[in-house]
């Protein structure tokens, strides 16, 4: 009787495990019997057929994979979103996370991020060119704008070897001859020499783009999605250096004449910086990470209280990236406090509110 009861309990476990999707081998190891005996018991007692069992195993596998993806995104989704907003591709994001969290499974990370709603750059074109090649594009078009004659001797003595090695590969599609490449390098050299003699030398981003378009047309090239001809686009340079004037400053050129600064249509420079500082403070009090996504939630909560703040997109556009905003803003606010009267409004919106109140 005990043996019959024991067999009945065992058989019941076998049927349940088989219905859940466990393999014959796995059940056999658990119960100490052969996989063939497991199959016989399942058939004799009306257990699920092989096809049904396979479907159950697939369902279990998919559920496990879904849970793993959700766990990964819960842990690393906000970080991946921040990196995506900075222009990182999915592979670059995974590699960056892997560097800091070596234990992650890269296949799982790829699967989870591919299935997520995070939008990554498909191709980080800025990485196509080195810094030297990016700057060389500006030097060349500046030299062309000034109609400088090639200074081959200066170029030979002063241009970095990395540029000489790299530039030819970028111009292969344009079928540039050796003499034409020498001319381009000579004009780059001439522009750099002229900049040493004239500290006011500069070029605006819009003029750079105009000259670039003319050059590409003359070379029989076109700038389109997926195509990355040299010289690089103004946007590529701005992305690498966080702004056009930042690139000029890095090269030792004078800053281009400014219209309004990035983003300064509604909010002042101080308004942008103060928003970041206030958000960091609020995040610290609430024990949350100061991520790009959480900033967006904070802006919404501030709006409910009647406080207008720069949108996440405006912050990213103004500073050139979220991490740049977190780095720069806290250093700027003390400077504004010293330079500006205490009652100076942070934004044009605040100006309008104050004027309305005074009129009333």
mmCIF file of N, CA and C in Angstrom, residues 41-96:
data_model
loop_
_atom_site.group_PDB
_atom_site.id
_atom_site.type_symbol
_atom_site.label_atom_id
_atom_site.label_comp_id
_atom_site.label_asym_id
_atom_site.label_seq_id
_atom_site.Cartn_x
_atom_site.Cartn_y
_atom_site.Cartn_z
ATOM 1 N N UNK A 41 5.558 6.374 -18.332
ATOM 2 C CA UNK A 41 4.616 6.785 -17.276
ATOM 3 C C UNK A 41 3.721 7.911 -17.781
ATOM 4 N N UNK A 42 4.321 8.865 -18.482
ATOM 5 C CA UNK A 42 3.539 9.995 -18.995
ATOM 6 C C UNK A 42 2.484 9.511 -19.987
ATOM 7 N N UNK A 43 2.852 8.575 -20.823
ATOM 8 C CA UNK A 43 1.892 8.043 -21.804
ATOM 9 C C UNK A 43 0.798 7.229 -21.132
ATOM 10 N N UNK A 44 1.184 6.341 -20.172
ATOM 11 C CA UNK A 44 0.223 5.458 -19.508
ATOM 12 C C UNK A 44 -0.805 6.247 -18.704
ATOM 13 N N UNK A 45 -0.364 7.357 -18.108
ATOM 14 C CA UNK A 45 -1.260 8.120 -17.233
ATOM 15 C C UNK A 45 -1.903 9.312 -17.932
ATOM 16 N N UNK A 46 -1.811 9.329 -19.254
ATOM 17 C CA UNK A 46 -2.503 10.391 -20.000
ATOM 18 C C UNK A 46 -1.835 11.740 -19.914
ATOM 19 N N UNK A 47 -0.513 11.755 -19.767
ATOM 20 C CA UNK A 47 0.212 13.024 -19.709
ATOM 21 C C UNK A 47 0.213 13.722 -21.055
ATOM 22 N N UNK A 48 0.707 14.960 -21.121
ATOM 23 C CA UNK A 48 0.714 15.715 -22.369
ATOM 24 C C UNK A 48 1.583 15.038 -23.419
ATOM 25 N N UNK A 49 1.249 15.229 -24.685
ATOM 26 C CA UNK A 49 2.046 14.673 -25.762
ATOM 27 C C UNK A 49 3.356 15.419 -25.919
ATOM 28 N N UNK A 50 4.211 14.883 -26.768
ATOM 29 C CA UNK A 50 5.530 15.477 -26.961
ATOM 30 C C UNK A 50 5.439 16.917 -27.465
ATOM 31 N N UNK A 51 4.513 17.168 -28.383
ATOM 32 C CA UNK A 51 4.383 18.520 -28.938
ATOM 33 C C UNK A 51 3.925 19.507 -27.882
ATOM 34 N N UNK A 52 2.967 19.077 -27.061
ATOM 35 C CA UNK A 52 2.490 19.949 -25.986
ATOM 36 C C UNK A 52 3.593 20.215 -24.975
ATOM 37 N N UNK A 53 4.369 19.175 -24.675
ATOM 38 C CA UNK A 53 5.464 19.336 -23.724
ATOM 39 C C UNK A 53 6.515 20.295 -24.265
ATOM 40 N N UNK A 54 6.799 20.193 -25.571
ATOM 41 C CA UNK A 54 7.771 21.106 -26.168
ATOM 42 C C UNK A 54 7.280 22.545 -26.106
ATOM 43 N N UNK A 55 5.989 22.734 -26.360
ATOM 44 C CA UNK A 55 5.412 24.083 -26.292
ATOM 45 C C UNK A 55 5.519 24.629 -24.876
ATOM 46 N N UNK A 56 5.298 23.758 -23.879
ATOM 47 C CA UNK A 56 5.407 24.181 -22.481
ATOM 48 C C UNK A 56 6.848 24.574 -22.151
ATOM 49 N N UNK A 57 7.808 23.781 -22.656
ATOM 50 C CA UNK A 57 9.223 24.099 -22.405
ATOM 51 C C UNK A 57 9.596 25.431 -23.040
ATOM 52 N N UNK A 58 9.049 25.681 -24.253
ATOM 53 C CA UNK A 58 9.337 26.947 -24.926
ATOM 54 C C UNK A 58 8.756 28.115 -24.164
ATOM 55 N N UNK A 59 7.558 27.919 -23.628
ATOM 56 C CA UNK A 59 6.916 28.981 -22.845
ATOM 57 C C UNK A 59 7.731 29.292 -21.599
ATOM 58 N N UNK A 60 8.225 28.243 -20.940
ATOM 59 C CA UNK A 60 9.052 28.441 -19.746
ATOM 60 C C UNK A 60 10.330 29.189 -20.109
ATOM 61 N N UNK A 61 10.927 28.795 -21.238
ATOM 62 C CA UNK A 61 12.164 29.437 -21.690
ATOM 63 C C UNK A 61 11.940 30.921 -21.993
ATOM 64 N N UNK A 62 10.832 31.217 -22.675
ATOM 65 C CA UNK A 62 10.527 32.610 -23.020
ATOM 66 C C UNK A 62 10.227 33.431 -21.779
ATOM 67 N N UNK A 63 9.515 32.826 -20.819
ATOM 68 C CA UNK A 63 9.211 33.537 -19.574
ATOM 69 C C UNK A 63 10.488 33.854 -18.818
ATOM 70 N N UNK A 64 11.412 32.903 -18.815
ATOM 71 C CA UNK A 64 12.690 33.112 -18.137
ATOM 72 C C UNK A 64 13.490 34.218 -18.814
ATOM 73 N N UNK A 65 13.476 34.214 -20.162
ATOM 74 C CA UNK A 65 14.207 35.235 -20.909
ATOM 75 C C UNK A 65 13.598 36.613 -20.675
ATOM 76 N N UNK A 66 12.275 36.672 -20.646
ATOM 77 C CA UNK A 66 11.589 37.940 -20.399
ATOM 78 C C UNK A 66 11.937 38.485 -19.022
ATOM 79 N N UNK A 67 11.939 37.611 -18.024
ATOM 80 C CA UNK A 67 12.278 38.028 -16.669
ATOM 81 C C UNK A 67 13.717 38.534 -16.598
ATOM 82 N N UNK A 68 14.622 37.855 -17.308
ATOM 83 C CA UNK A 68 16.027 38.274 -17.313
ATOM 84 C C UNK A 68 16.175 39.649 -17.960
ATOM 85 N N UNK A 69 15.455 39.875 -19.079
ATOM 86 C CA UNK A 69 15.514 41.186 -19.744
ATOM 87 C C UNK A 69 14.969 42.280 -18.838
ATOM 88 N N UNK A 70 13.848 41.984 -18.184
ATOM 89 C CA UNK A 70 13.248 42.982 -17.296
ATOM 90 C C UNK A 70 14.165 43.308 -16.132
ATOM 91 N N UNK A 71 14.839 42.299 -15.597
ATOM 92 C CA UNK A 71 15.769 42.524 -14.487
ATOM 93 C C UNK A 71 16.955 43.385 -14.938
ATOM 94 N N UNK A 72 17.439 43.108 -16.155
ATOM 95 C CA UNK A 72 18.553 43.901 -16.677
ATOM 96 C C UNK A 72 18.142 45.356 -16.860
ATOM 97 N N UNK A 73 16.971 45.571 -17.461
ATOM 98 C CA UNK A 73 16.522 46.945 -17.710
ATOM 99 C C UNK A 73 16.209 47.684 -16.415
ATOM 100 N N UNK A 74 15.741 46.963 -15.422
ATOM 101 C CA UNK A 74 15.488 47.593 -14.122
ATOM 102 C C UNK A 74 16.792 48.098 -13.517
ATOM 103 N N UNK A 75 17.859 47.307 -13.712
ATOM 104 C CA UNK A 75 19.152 47.673 -13.131
ATOM 105 C C UNK A 75 19.911 48.687 -13.986
ATOM 106 N N UNK A 76 19.858 48.529 -15.320
ATOM 107 C CA UNK A 76 20.708 49.337 -16.188
ATOM 108 C C UNK A 76 19.948 50.180 -17.206
ATOM 109 N N UNK A 77 18.629 50.075 -17.249
ATOM 110 C CA UNK A 77 17.845 50.841 -18.216
ATOM 111 C C UNK A 77 18.050 52.346 -18.127
ATOM 112 N N UNK A 78 17.961 52.938 -16.914
ATOM 113 C CA UNK A 78 18.172 54.394 -16.813
ATOM 114 C C UNK A 78 19.546 54.827 -17.303
ATOM 115 N N UNK A 79 20.579 54.049 -16.975
ATOM 116 C CA UNK A 79 21.930 54.370 -17.436
ATOM 117 C C UNK A 79 22.013 54.274 -18.953
ATOM 118 N N UNK A 80 21.453 53.214 -19.517
ATOM 119 C CA UNK A 80 21.463 53.047 -20.969
ATOM 120 C C UNK A 80 20.717 54.180 -21.656
ATOM 121 N N UNK A 81 19.621 54.629 -21.049
ATOM 122 C CA UNK A 81 18.854 55.740 -21.613
ATOM 123 C C UNK A 81 19.677 57.019 -21.612
ATOM 124 N N UNK A 82 20.396 57.269 -20.516
ATOM 125 C CA UNK A 82 21.263 58.447 -20.445
ATOM 126 C C UNK A 82 22.311 58.414 -21.551
ATOM 127 N N UNK A 83 22.935 57.257 -21.741
ATOM 128 C CA UNK A 83 23.978 57.127 -22.756
ATOM 129 C C UNK A 83 23.387 57.299 -24.161
ATOM 130 N N UNK A 84 22.179 56.778 -24.367
ATOM 131 C CA UNK A 84 21.524 56.932 -25.671
ATOM 132 C C UNK A 84 21.273 58.399 -25.973
ATOM 133 N N UNK A 85 20.850 59.158 -24.955
ATOM 134 C CA UNK A 85 20.595 60.583 -25.136
ATOM 135 C C UNK A 85 21.881 61.348 -25.441
ATOM 136 N N UNK A 86 23.018 60.789 -25.041
ATOM 137 C CA UNK A 86 24.300 61.432 -25.336
ATOM 138 C C UNK A 86 24.825 61.062 -26.720
ATOM 139 N N UNK A 87 24.113 60.174 -27.418
ATOM 140 C CA UNK A 87 24.513 59.827 -28.770
ATOM 141 C C UNK A 87 25.250 58.513 -28.911
ATOM 142 N N UNK A 88 25.301 57.719 -27.829
ATOM 143 C CA UNK A 88 25.983 56.424 -27.912
ATOM 144 C C UNK A 88 25.136 55.432 -28.704
ATOM 145 N N UNK A 89 25.790 54.605 -29.499
ATOM 146 C CA UNK A 89 25.097 53.508 -30.175
ATOM 147 C C UNK A 89 24.826 52.403 -29.158
ATOM 148 N N UNK A 90 24.002 51.421 -29.545
ATOM 149 C CA UNK A 90 23.724 50.322 -28.625
ATOM 150 C C UNK A 90 24.994 49.522 -28.299
ATOM 151 N N UNK A 91 25.802 49.129 -29.304
ATOM 152 C CA UNK A 91 27.035 48.404 -28.976
ATOM 153 C C UNK A 91 27.978 49.210 -28.082
ATOM 154 N N UNK A 92 28.076 50.524 -28.337
ATOM 155 C CA UNK A 92 28.953 51.361 -27.518
ATOM 156 C C UNK A 92 28.424 51.467 -26.092
ATOM 157 N N UNK A 93 27.099 51.517 -25.956
ATOM 158 C CA UNK A 93 26.489 51.574 -24.624
ATOM 159 C C UNK A 93 26.779 50.291 -23.851
ATOM 160 N N UNK A 94 26.606 49.148 -24.516
ATOM 161 C CA UNK A 94 26.865 47.864 -23.855
ATOM 162 C C UNK A 94 28.330 47.761 -23.442
ATOM 163 N N UNK A 95 29.228 48.167 -24.335
ATOM 164 C CA UNK A 95 30.657 48.102 -24.028
ATOM 165 C C UNK A 95 31.005 48.991 -22.838
ATOM 166 N N UNK A 96 30.370 50.176 -22.784
ATOM 167 C CA UNK A 96 30.646 51.114 -21.690
ATOM 168 C C UNK A 96 30.141 50.552 -20.354
#
